[in-house]
Coordinates of C-alpha atoms in Angstrom, one line a residue:
X28 CA 17.8 128.4 7.6
X29 CA 14.6 129.3 5.9
X30 CA 14.8 132.8 7.4
X31 CA 18.5 133.1 6.5
X32 CA 18.3 132.1 2.9
X33 CA 16.3 135.2 1.7
X34 CA 18.7 137.4 3.7
X35 CA 21.8 135.8 1.9
X36 CA 20.1 136.3 -1.5
X37 CA 19.3 139.9 -0.7
X38 CA 22.9 140.5 0.3
X39 CA 24.2 138.9 -2.9
X40 CA 21.9 141.1 -5.0
X41 CA 23.0 144.2 -3.1
X42 CA 26.6 143.1 -3.5
X43 CA 26.2 142.9 -7.3
X44 CA 24.3 146.1 -7.6
X45 CA 26.5 148.1 -5.3
X46 CA 29.6 146.7 -6.9
X47 CA 28.4 147.6 -10.4
X48 CA 27.4 151.1 -9.3
X49 CA 30.6 151.7 -7.4
X50 CA 32.7 150.2 -10.1
X51 CA 31.1 152.4 -12.7
X52 CA 31.8 155.4 -10.6
X53 CA 35.4 154.2 -10.0
X54 CA 36.0 153.6 -13.7
X55 CA 34.8 157.1 -14.5
X56 CA 37.2 158.8 -12.1
X57 CA 39.7 161.1 -14.0
X58 CA 43.3 160.5 -13.6
X59 CA 45.2 162.6 -11.0
X60 CA 46.3 165.9 -12.5
X61 CA 49.9 166.4 -13.4
X62 CA 51.9 169.1 -11.6
X63 CA 51.7 171.4 -14.7
X64 CA 48.0 170.8 -15.4
X65 CA 47.4 174.6 -15.1
X66 CA 50.0 175.3 -17.7
X67 CA 48.8 172.6 -20.1
X68 CA 45.1 173.4 -19.8
X69 CA 44.8 177.0 -18.6
X70 CA 41.3 177.6 -20.1
X71 CA 39.8 174.2 -19.1
X72 CA 38.0 174.4 -15.7
X73 CA 38.0 171.5 -13.3
X74 CA 34.6 169.8 -13.2
X75 CA 32.5 170.4 -10.1
X76 CA 32.2 166.6 -9.4
X77 CA 35.9 166.0 -9.9
X78 CA 37.4 163.4 -7.7
X79 CA 41.1 162.6 -7.8
X80 CA 42.0 159.0 -8.6
X81 CA 42.9 157.2 -5.4
X82 CA 46.2 155.3 -5.5
X83 CA 46.0 151.5 -5.2
X84 CA 47.8 150.2 -2.2
X85 CA 48.5 146.4 -2.3
X86 CA 47.7 144.9 1.1
X87 CA 49.9 141.9 1.9
X88 CA 49.0 138.9 4.0
X89 CA 51.2 140.2 6.7
X90 CA 49.3 143.5 6.8
X91 CA 46.1 141.5 7.0
X92 CA 47.4 139.5 9.9
X93 CA 48.4 142.6 11.8
X94 CA 45.0 144.1 11.1
X95 CA 43.3 140.9 12.4
X96 CA 45.4 140.7 15.5
X97 CA 44.6 144.3 16.4
X98 CA 40.9 143.5 15.9
X99 CA 41.0 140.8 18.5
X100 CA 41.2 143.4 21.3
X101 CA 38.4 145.5 19.9
X102 CA 35.8 146.8 22.4
X103 CA 33.3 145.7 19.8
X104 CA 33.9 142.1 20.6
X105 CA 33.2 142.5 24.3
X106 CA 30.1 144.6 23.4
X107 CA 28.7 141.8 21.2
X108 CA 29.5 139.2 23.9
X109 CA 27.6 141.4 26.4
X110 CA 24.5 141.5 24.2
X111 CA 24.6 137.8 23.7
X112 CA 25.0 137.2 27.5
X113 CA 22.1 139.5 28.5
X114 CA 21.4 140.9 31.9
X115 CA 21.4 138.4 34.8
X116 CA 18.1 138.2 36.7
X117 CA 19.1 138.0 40.3
X118 CA 16.4 137.8 43.0
X119 CA 16.8 139.8 46.3
X120 CA 18.5 138.0 49.1
X121 CA 16.3 136.7 52.0
X122 CA 16.0 138.9 55.0
X123 CA 17.7 137.8 58.2
X124 CA 15.2 137.2 61.1
X125 CA 15.5 139.6 64.1
X126 CA 16.6 138.1 67.5
X127 CA 14.0 138.2 70.3
X128 CA 14.0 141.2 72.7
X129 CA 13.6 138.9 75.7
X130 CA 15.6 135.7 76.0
X131 CA 13.4 132.7 76.8
X132 CA 13.9 129.1 75.9
X133 CA 10.8 129.1 73.7
X134 CA 11.6 132.4 72.1
X135 CA 15.2 131.4 71.4
X136 CA 14.1 128.1 70.0
X137 CA 11.7 129.8 67.6
X138 CA 14.6 132.2 66.7
X139 CA 16.9 129.2 66.1
X140 CA 14.3 127.6 63.8
X141 CA 13.9 130.9 61.9
X142 CA 17.7 131.2 61.6
X143 CA 17.9 127.6 60.2
X144 CA 15.2 128.4 57.7
X145 CA 17.0 131.6 56.8
X146 CA 20.2 129.6 56.3
X147 CA 18.5 127.2 54.0
X148 CA 16.9 130.1 52.1
X149 CA 20.3 131.8 51.8
X150 CA 21.8 128.6 50.4
X151 CA 19.0 128.3 47.9
X152 CA 19.5 132.0 46.9
X153 CA 23.3 131.6 46.5
X154 CA 22.9 128.5 44.4
X155 CA 20.3 130.0 42.1
X156 CA 22.2 133.2 41.8
X157 CA 25.4 131.3 41.1
X158 CA 23.6 129.2 38.4
X159 CA 22.2 132.4 36.8
X160 CA 25.6 134.1 36.8
X161 CA 27.3 131.0 35.4
X162 CA 24.7 130.7 32.7
X163 CA 25.2 134.3 31.7
X164 CA 29.0 133.7 31.8
X165 CA 28.6 130.8 29.4
X166 CA 26.5 132.9 27.1
X167 CA 29.2 135.6 27.3
X168 CA 31.8 133.1 26.4
X169 CA 29.8 132.0 23.3
X170 CA 29.4 135.6 22.2
X171 CA 33.0 136.4 22.7
X172 CA 34.4 133.4 20.9
X173 CA 31.9 133.9 18.1
X174 CA 33.0 137.6 17.7
X175 CA 36.6 136.7 17.8
X176 CA 36.0 134.0 15.2
X177 CA 34.3 136.5 13.0
X178 CA 37.3 138.9 13.3
X179 CA 39.7 136.0 12.4
X180 CA 37.6 134.9 9.4
X181 CA 36.5 138.3 8.1
X182 CA 39.9 140.1 8.6
X183 CA 42.4 137.4 7.8
X184 CA 41.4 133.9 6.6
X185 CA 38.9 134.9 3.9
X186 CA 40.7 138.1 2.8
X187 CA 43.8 136.0 2.3
X188 CA 42.0 133.2 0.5
X189 CA 39.8 135.5 -1.6
X190 CA 42.5 138.2 -2.1
X191 CA 40.3 141.0 -0.6
X192 CA 41.0 144.0 1.6
X193 CA 39.3 143.5 5.0
X194 CA 39.7 147.2 6.0
X195 CA 37.1 149.9 5.9
X196 CA 38.6 152.7 3.8
X197 CA 37.1 156.0 4.6
X198 CA 35.3 158.0 1.9
X199 CA 36.8 160.9 -0.1
X200 CA 37.0 163.7 2.4
X201 CA 35.6 166.4 0.0
X202 CA 32.7 164.3 -1.2
X203 CA 29.2 165.4 -0.4
X204 CA 27.4 164.1 2.7
X205 CA 25.2 161.8 0.7
X206 CA 28.2 160.3 -1.2
X207 CA 30.0 159.6 2.1
X208 CA 26.9 158.0 3.7
X209 CA 26.4 155.8 0.6
X210 CA 30.1 154.9 0.8
X211 CA 29.6 153.8 4.5
X212 CA 26.5 151.7 3.5
X213 CA 28.0 150.1 0.4
X214 CA 31.2 149.2 2.2
X215 CA 29.2 146.4 4.0
X216 CA 28.7 144.6 0.7
X217 CA 31.5 146.0 -1.5
X218 CA 35.3 146.0 -0.9
X219 CA 38.4 146.1 -3.0
X220 CA 40.5 143.1 -4.1
X221 CA 44.2 143.1 -3.7
X222 CA 44.6 144.5 -7.2
X223 CA 42.4 147.5 -6.3
X224 CA 39.3 146.5 -8.2
X225 CA 35.8 146.6 -6.5
X226 CA 34.3 143.3 -5.7
X227 CA 31.5 141.9 -3.5
X228 CA 32.6 141.8 0.1
X229 CA 32.5 138.0 0.5
X230 CA 35.0 138.2 3.3
X231 CA 32.9 140.2 5.7
X232 CA 29.5 138.6 4.9
X233 CA 30.9 135.1 4.7
X234 CA 33.0 135.5 7.8
X235 CA 30.0 136.8 9.7
X236 CA 27.7 133.9 8.6
X237 CA 30.3 131.3 9.2
X238 CA 31.1 132.6 12.7
X239 CA 27.4 132.6 13.5
X240 CA 27.1 128.9 12.4
X241 CA 30.2 128.0 14.5
X242 CA 28.7 129.8 17.5
X243 CA 25.5 127.8 17.1
X244 CA 27.0 124.4 16.2
X245 CA 30.2 124.3 18.2
X246 CA 30.6 127.0 20.8
X247 CA 27.0 126.9 22.2
X248 CA 27.4 123.1 22.5
X249 CA 30.8 123.2 24.1
X250 CA 29.7 125.9 26.7
X251 CA 26.4 124.1 27.3
X252 CA 24.0 126.8 26.2
X253 CA 21.3 125.0 24.3
X254 CA 19.2 128.2 24.0
X255 CA 21.8 129.4 21.4
X256 CA 21.8 126.2 19.4
X257 CA 19.1 127.5 17.1
X258 CA 18.9 129.0 13.6
X259 CA 17.4 132.1 15.2
X260 CA 20.8 132.8 16.8
X261 CA 22.5 132.6 13.4
X262 CA 20.0 135.0 11.9
X263 CA 20.1 137.5 14.7
X264 CA 23.9 137.4 15.1
X265 CA 24.5 137.9 11.4
X266 CA 22.0 140.7 11.1
X267 CA 23.0 142.6 14.3
X268 CA 26.7 142.2 13.5
X269 CA 26.3 143.6 10.0
X270 CA 24.1 146.4 11.4
X271 CA 26.9 147.1 13.9
X272 CA 29.4 147.4 11.0
X273 CA 27.0 149.8 9.3
X274 CA 26.6 151.9 12.4
X275 CA 30.4 151.9 12.9
X276 CA 31.0 153.0 9.3
X277 CA 28.4 155.8 9.5
X278 CA 29.9 157.0 12.8
X279 CA 33.3 157.2 11.3
X280 CA 32.1 159.3 8.4
X281 CA 30.2 161.6 10.8
X282 CA 33.3 162.1 12.9
X283 CA 35.4 162.7 9.8
X284 CA 32.9 165.4 8.7
X285 CA 33.2 167.1 12.1
X286 CA 37.0 167.1 12.0
X287 CA 37.5 167.6 8.3
X288 CA 39.8 170.7 8.7
X289 CA 42.0 168.8 11.1
X290 CA 42.2 165.8 8.8
X291 CA 43.2 168.0 5.9
X292 CA 45.9 169.8 8.0
X293 CA 47.2 166.5 9.3
X294 CA 47.4 165.0 5.8
X295 CA 49.3 168.0 4.4
X296 CA 51.3 169.1 7.5
X297 CA 51.7 165.9 9.5
X298 CA 51.7 166.0 13.3
X299 CA 51.6 169.4 14.9
X300 CA 54.9 170.3 16.6
X301 CA 56.3 173.5 18.1
X302 CA 58.1 174.1 14.8
X303 CA 55.1 173.3 12.6
X304 CA 52.0 174.3 14.6
X305 CA 48.4 174.4 13.5
X306 CA 45.3 174.7 15.7
X307 CA 42.4 172.3 16.3
X308 CA 38.9 173.2 15.0
X309 CA 36.0 173.2 17.4
X310 CA 35.0 169.8 16.1
X311 CA 38.5 168.6 16.6
X312 CA 38.4 169.8 20.2
X313 CA 35.1 168.2 20.8
X314 CA 36.2 164.8 19.7
X315 CA 39.6 165.2 21.4
X316 CA 37.5 165.5 24.6
X317 CA 35.2 162.6 23.6
X318 CA 38.2 160.3 23.2
X319 CA 39.5 161.2 26.6
X320 CA 36.2 160.2 28.4
X321 CA 37.1 156.5 28.3
X322 CA 40.8 156.9 29.0
X323 CA 42.4 154.6 31.6
X324 CA 43.4 157.6 33.6
X325 CA 39.8 158.3 34.7
X326 CA 39.5 154.8 36.1
X327 CA 42.9 154.9 37.8
X328 CA 42.0 158.2 39.6
X329 CA 38.6 156.8 40.6
X330 CA 40.3 153.6 42.0
X331 CA 43.0 155.7 43.9
X332 CA 40.3 157.9 45.5
X333 CA 38.1 154.9 46.3
X334 CA 40.7 152.8 48.2
X335 CA 40.3 149.2 49.2
X336 CA 37.3 148.2 51.3
X337 CA 38.0 146.4 54.7
X338 CA 36.3 143.0 54.6
X339 CA 36.6 141.2 58.0
X340 CA 35.9 137.5 58.5
X341 CA 32.3 136.4 59.0
X342 CA 31.5 135.6 62.7
X343 CA 31.6 131.8 63.4
X344 CA 28.5 130.1 64.7
X345 CA 29.1 129.0 68.3
X346 CA 29.2 125.2 68.9
X347 CA 26.4 123.7 70.9
X348 CA 27.7 122.6 74.3
X349 CA 26.5 119.8 76.5
X350 CA 23.5 121.4 78.2
X351 CA 22.1 119.7 81.3
X352 CA 20.4 122.6 83.2
X353 CA 18.0 125.4 82.3
X354 CA 20.6 127.9 83.3
X355 CA 23.1 126.5 80.8
X356 CA 20.4 126.5 78.2
X357 CA 19.6 130.2 78.8
X358 CA 23.3 131.0 78.8
X359 CA 23.8 129.4 75.4
X360 CA 20.7 131.0 74.1
X361 CA 22.2 134.4 75.0
X362 CA 25.4 133.4 73.1
X363 CA 23.4 132.3 70.1
X364 CA 21.3 135.5 70.1
X365 CA 24.5 137.5 70.2
X366 CA 25.9 135.5 67.3
X367 CA 22.8 136.5 65.2
X368 CA 23.4 140.1 66.1
X369 CA 27.0 139.8 65.2
X370 CA 26.1 138.3 61.8
X371 CA 23.7 141.1 61.1
X372 CA 26.2 143.7 62.1
X373 CA 28.9 142.1 60.0
X374 CA 26.6 142.1 56.9
X375 CA 25.5 145.7 57.6
X376 CA 29.1 146.9 58.1
X377 CA 30.3 145.0 55.0
X378 CA 27.6 146.4 52.8
X379 CA 28.1 149.9 54.2
X380 CA 31.9 149.8 53.7
X381 CA 31.5 148.5 50.1
X382 CA 29.0 151.2 49.3
X383 CA 31.2 153.9 50.9
X384 CA 34.1 153.0 48.7
X385 CA 31.8 152.8 45.7
X386 CA 30.7 156.4 46.4
X387 CA 34.4 157.4 46.7
X388 CA 35.1 155.8 43.3
X389 CA 32.2 157.6 41.7
X390 CA 33.4 160.9 43.2
X391 CA 37.0 160.4 42.0
X392 CA 35.9 159.2 38.5
X393 CA 33.5 162.1 38.2
X394 CA 36.2 164.6 39.1
X395 CA 38.5 163.1 36.5
X396 CA 35.8 163.3 33.8
X397 CA 35.0 166.9 34.8
X398 CA 38.6 167.8 34.4
X399 CA 38.7 166.2 31.0
X400 CA 35.6 168.1 29.9
X401 CA 36.9 171.5 31.2
X402 CA 40.5 171.1 30.0
X403 CA 39.9 169.4 26.7
X404 CA 36.8 171.1 25.3
X405 CA 34.9 173.7 27.4
X406 CA 37.8 176.0 28.3
X407 CA 39.7 175.6 25.0
X408 CA 36.6 176.4 23.0
X409 CA 35.8 179.4 25.2
X410 CA 39.3 180.9 25.3
X411 CA 40.4 179.9 21.8
X412 CA 43.2 177.7 23.1
X413 CA 44.7 174.3 22.1
X414 CA 44.0 171.4 24.6
X415 CA 46.7 169.2 23.1
X416 CA 50.3 168.8 24.2
X417 CA 52.4 170.1 21.3
X418 CA 55.8 168.2 21.2
X419 CA 59.1 169.7 20.1
X420 CA 59.9 166.6 18.0
X421 CA 63.0 164.7 17.2
X422 CA 64.9 167.6 15.9
X423 CA 65.7 168.8 19.4
X424 CA 67.9 167.5 22.3
X425 CA 66.5 165.2 24.9
X426 CA 66.8 167.6 27.8
X427 CA 65.1 170.4 25.8
X428 CA 62.2 168.0 24.9
X429 CA 61.9 167.0 28.6
X430 CA 61.8 170.6 29.6
X431 CA 59.1 171.3 27.0
X432 CA 57.0 168.4 28.5
X433 CA 56.9 170.0 31.9
X434 CA 56.8 173.7 30.9
X435 CA 53.8 172.9 28.8
X436 CA 51.9 172.4 32.0
X437 CA 51.8 176.1 32.5
X438 CA 52.4 177.4 29.0
X439 CA 50.0 176.6 26.2
X440 CA 49.0 177.6 22.7
X441 CA 46.3 179.9 21.5
X442 CA 44.6 179.0 18.2
X443 CA 46.7 181.8 16.6
X444 CA 49.9 180.0 17.6
X445 CA 51.0 182.4 20.4
X446 CA 52.3 181.1 23.7
X447 CA 50.0 181.9 26.6
X448 CA 49.2 180.7 30.1
X449 CA 47.8 177.2 29.9
X450 CA 44.3 178.2 31.1
X451 CA 42.6 174.9 30.0
X452 CA 44.9 172.6 31.9
X453 CA 45.4 174.8 35.0
X454 CA 41.9 176.0 35.4
X455 CA 40.4 172.7 34.4
X456 CA 42.5 170.8 37.0
X457 CA 41.8 173.3 39.8
X458 CA 38.2 173.8 38.8
X459 CA 37.4 170.0 38.7
X460 CA 39.0 169.5 42.2
X461 CA 37.1 172.4 43.6
X462 CA 33.8 171.2 42.1
X463 CA 34.4 167.7 43.5
X464 CA 35.1 169.2 47.0
X465 CA 32.1 171.5 47.0
X466 CA 29.5 169.6 45.0
X467 CA 30.3 165.9 44.3
X468 CA 31.6 164.7 47.6
X469 CA 28.9 166.3 49.8
X470 CA 26.2 164.9 47.6
X471 CA 27.8 161.4 47.7
X472 CA 28.2 161.5 51.5
X473 CA 32.0 161.2 51.8
X474 CA 33.0 164.1 54.1
X475 CA 36.6 162.7 54.4
X476 CA 37.2 163.9 50.8
X477 CA 35.9 167.4 51.4
X478 CA 39.1 168.6 53.1
X479 CA 41.4 171.2 51.6
X480 CA 44.5 168.9 51.8
X481 CA 42.7 166.2 49.7
X482 CA 41.9 168.8 47.1
X483 CA 45.6 170.0 47.1
X484 CA 46.8 166.4 46.7
X485 CA 44.4 165.7 43.9
X486 CA 45.6 168.8 42.0
X487 CA 49.2 167.8 42.5
X488 CA 48.5 164.2 41.4
X489 CA 46.7 165.4 38.2
X490 CA 49.4 167.8 37.2
X491 CA 52.0 165.2 37.8
X492 CA 50.0 162.7 35.7
X493 CA 49.8 165.4 32.9
X494 CA 53.5 165.8 33.1
X495 CA 54.1 162.1 32.6
X496 CA 51.6 162.0 29.7
X497 CA 53.4 164.9 28.1
X498 CA 56.7 163.0 28.4
X499 CA 55.1 160.0 26.7
X500 CA 53.6 162.2 24.0
X501 CA 57.1 163.8 23.4
X502 CA 59.2 160.7 23.1
X503 CA 56.8 158.1 21.7
X504 CA 54.9 158.1 18.5
X505 CA 51.5 159.6 18.6
X506 CA 48.7 158.5 16.2
X507 CA 46.6 161.2 14.6
X508 CA 46.6 164.9 15.1

């Protein structure tokens, strides 16, 4: 609490200073020019620092609720939970003793004693590993519930109670770089009220601090994580979360700077269609590819290439019979030694099979990521072509729109708007499959995937997936350019 108090005071001071500075700038903004401003003031030049007055949009509690609900599935929440959980410290499993080369009563007895000790060591290793994983799981639960509470408080409860806008509204697109960076920083401590006036961002700051205290006082106790029931957790969570907001805001402004031409075209022209086409800038193509790198499609292709590992049952330990002679003892010793060999072989085969399918997954995932890079950025930037699927739009018949979805697999757009062979998609799909066959799979040690028929099937699967995605992009609403 002693460490947190100066931080809160500093934030309040920054809130007041930033609010006054931003409010002064906001109050000095000129009104939006009328349509005939050129006629009314033909000799009056527009000031260099002119910024059009932004319209005030009243955000209702229903809009705040929808915004909060969407934020509950944010990747940011799971990232914060992962940082709170930390990396589990799992020791290496004990090594299984090797069976004797020559079967004797004394040798097998020593081997049996070693196997008993190995079993005890394995039980201890399993319990300690399980305890460590469960502890990290409880920390993850504390982090996730705290992050979700922060979203609820900062994006709905406090904005409704205090009549504030919980959203980050991007900076004016034509502002200077320093102005946009200052906007990203000041948005941490300044927001707009429902009536459009600037005010200290009590919703974000208060929601973050309150969530941190709930995490310390309630969630850490309920999930039995005493290490997080400290004021240090409150201080660190508050600081790191607000720093994460700052990094997110700055990242948004940097991305908007790179795709400024595309934002301006989308704002003025709407979504690009066959009847109203405009190309992507190089920055737009780059971030179009970046967005595709975490697409679900990459993981699906990796999983399909990987397949399911075959996990057989562990060999059962043979029961000890009623031994009355030395011959019976030696016979059972041979059975027990074979059991040890079977267990070792089972473990080796299981580990080898899991690693084999893991290598297949890495190969399939890498191939999909390579295709995304070639088709969405490298080839479009090189040949001056558009990587997007350009829909016909609702002004055409359903059959025509379906036809466009599939013909676009082979016919694309140049940046000038001409129709041309879809080099990015076709060459990217074939090139990625060929690179996987000749480079990825040999390096990963999966020769079964180096066959020509596997490459042909992969190409067919990817083109079919692109056709389905085109259909979705044609008949369903797409967000952004």
